[in-house]
mmCIF file of C-alpha atoms in Angstrom:
data_model
loop_
_atom_site.group_PDB
_atom_site.id
_atom_site.type_symbol
_atom_site.label_atom_id
_atom_site.label_comp_id
_atom_site.label_asym_id
_atom_site.label_seq_id
_atom_site.Cartn_x
_atom_site.Cartn_y
_atom_site.Cartn_z
ATOM 1 C CA ALA A 1 16.552 -7.963 -15.104
ATOM 2 C CA VAL A 2 12.888 -8.775 -15.536
ATOM 3 C CA ALA A 3 10.436 -5.929 -15.053
ATOM 4 C CA ARG A 4 7.925 -6.478 -12.259
ATOM 5 C CA CYS A 5 4.269 -6.759 -13.143
ATOM 6 C CA LYS A 6 1.778 -5.296 -10.685
ATOM 7 C CA PRO A 7 -1.673 -5.976 -12.122
ATOM 8 C CA LEU A 8 -3.538 -4.861 -8.975
ATOM 9 C CA ARG A 9 -1.488 -1.695 -8.464
ATOM 10 C CA HIS A 10 -4.488 0.593 -8.999
ATOM 11 C CA ALA A 11 -6.898 -1.494 -6.925
ATOM 12 C CA TYR A 12 -7.824 -0.588 -3.369
ATOM 13 C CA GLU A 13 -6.953 -2.952 -0.522
ATOM 14 C CA LYS A 14 -10.606 -3.902 0.008
ATOM 15 C CA GLU A 15 -10.902 -4.866 -3.654
ATOM 16 C CA ILE A 16 -7.751 -6.993 -3.466
ATOM 17 C CA VAL A 17 -9.056 -8.827 -0.395
ATOM 18 C CA LEU A 18 -12.363 -9.500 -2.158
ATOM 19 C CA TYR A 19 -10.511 -10.743 -5.235
ATOM 20 C CA ALA A 20 -8.434 -13.136 -3.098
ATOM 21 C CA TYR A 21 -11.572 -14.343 -1.303
ATOM 22 C CA PHE A 22 -13.540 -15.081 -4.470
ATOM 23 C CA GLN A 23 -10.547 -16.724 -6.150
ATOM 24 C CA GLY A 24 -10.022 -18.974 -3.118
ATOM 25 C CA LEU A 25 -6.537 -17.592 -2.475
ATOM 26 C CA ASP A 26 -4.941 -17.651 0.960
ATOM 27 C CA TYR A 27 -4.944 -14.220 2.545
ATOM 28 C CA VAL A 28 -3.150 -13.463 5.789
ATOM 29 C CA SER A 29 -4.747 -10.565 7.613
ATOM 30 C CA THR A 30 -2.638 -10.505 10.773
ATOM 31 C CA GLU A 31 -0.825 -7.280 11.485
ATOM 32 C CA CYS A 32 2.902 -7.113 12.139
ATOM 33 C CA VAL A 33 3.664 -6.864 15.865
ATOM 34 C CA TYR A 34 5.769 -3.755 15.195
ATOM 35 C CA ALA A 35 3.012 -1.960 13.252
ATOM 36 C CA PRO A 36 1.495 0.036 16.150
ATOM 37 C CA HIS A 37 4.858 1.744 16.752
ATOM 38 C CA ALA A 38 5.718 2.321 13.106
ATOM 39 C CA TYR A 39 5.717 5.784 11.578
ATOM 40 C CA ARG A 40 3.649 4.535 8.661
ATOM 41 C CA GLY A 41 0.615 4.579 10.965
ATOM 42 C CA HIS A 42 0.776 8.375 10.988
ATOM 43 C CA ALA A 43 1.098 8.456 7.207
ATOM 44 C CA ARG A 44 -1.804 6.009 6.875
ATOM 45 C CA SER A 45 -3.994 8.234 9.083
ATOM 46 C CA LEU A 46 -3.119 11.256 6.955
ATOM 47 C CA LEU A 47 -3.963 9.372 3.756
ATOM 48 C CA LYS A 48 -7.293 8.212 5.187
ATOM 49 C CA ASP A 49 -8.158 11.801 6.129
ATOM 50 C CA LEU A 50 -7.223 13.009 2.645
ATOM 51 C CA GLU A 51 -9.194 10.173 1.059
ATOM 52 C CA ALA A 52 -12.256 11.133 3.118
ATOM 53 C CA THR A 53 -11.982 14.665 1.747
ATOM 54 C CA ARG A 54 -11.346 13.660 -1.868
ATOM 55 C CA ALA A 55 -11.874 10.081 -3.007
ATOM 56 C CA SER A 56 -9.157 10.040 -5.677
ATOM 57 C CA THR A 57 -6.304 11.241 -3.431
ATOM 58 C CA VAL A 58 -4.517 7.921 -2.956
ATOM 59 C CA ALA A 59 -4.745 7.057 -6.655
ATOM 60 C CA ALA A 60 -3.407 10.488 -7.615
ATOM 61 C CA LEU A 61 -0.488 10.154 -5.201
ATOM 62 C CA GLY A 62 0.319 6.737 -6.611
ATOM 63 C CA HIS A 63 0.344 8.045 -10.169
ATOM 64 C CA SER A 64 2.533 11.041 -9.311
ATOM 65 C CA GLY A 65 4.856 8.975 -7.138
ATOM 66 C CA ARG A 66 5.807 6.741 -10.057
ATOM 67 C CA ARG A 67 7.111 9.798 -11.880
ATOM 68 C CA LEU A 68 9.592 10.634 -9.131
ATOM 69 C CA ALA A 69 13.141 9.298 -9.316
ATOM 70 C CA VAL A 70 14.925 8.269 -6.120
ATOM 71 C CA ALA A 71 18.659 8.876 -6.030
ATOM 72 C CA ALA A 72 20.905 5.831 -5.716
ATOM 73 C CA GLU A 73 22.649 7.271 -2.657
ATOM 74 C CA VAL A 74 19.463 7.412 -0.577
ATOM 75 C CA ALA A 75 19.946 5.219 2.476
ATOM 76 C CA THR A 76 17.274 2.664 3.238
ATOM 77 C CA LYS A 77 16.706 0.512 6.295
ATOM 78 C CA THR A 78 16.991 -3.226 6.109
ATOM 79 C CA LEU A 79 13.687 -4.971 6.734
ATOM 80 C CA GLY A 80 13.302 -7.268 9.712
ATOM 81 C CA ALA A 81 11.158 -10.344 10.004
ATOM 82 C CA CYS A 82 7.670 -10.031 11.489
#
């Protein structure tokens, strides 16, 4: 297996959009029709509140999350098409 490379992993979404714009890359900004009912909206709101309190919160969570191991028996949902 080939390891995945994520060069913009530590960049914020706004920075990634600006990078795509200045590089002339296509960027689709439409939201999934299921997004308003998804639970991730609640998590996103929480993260935005935490980020407003302390600017480095999301970066710190990302760094600590990579240290966690997920068990192989954890069930995951199959993704549907948007």
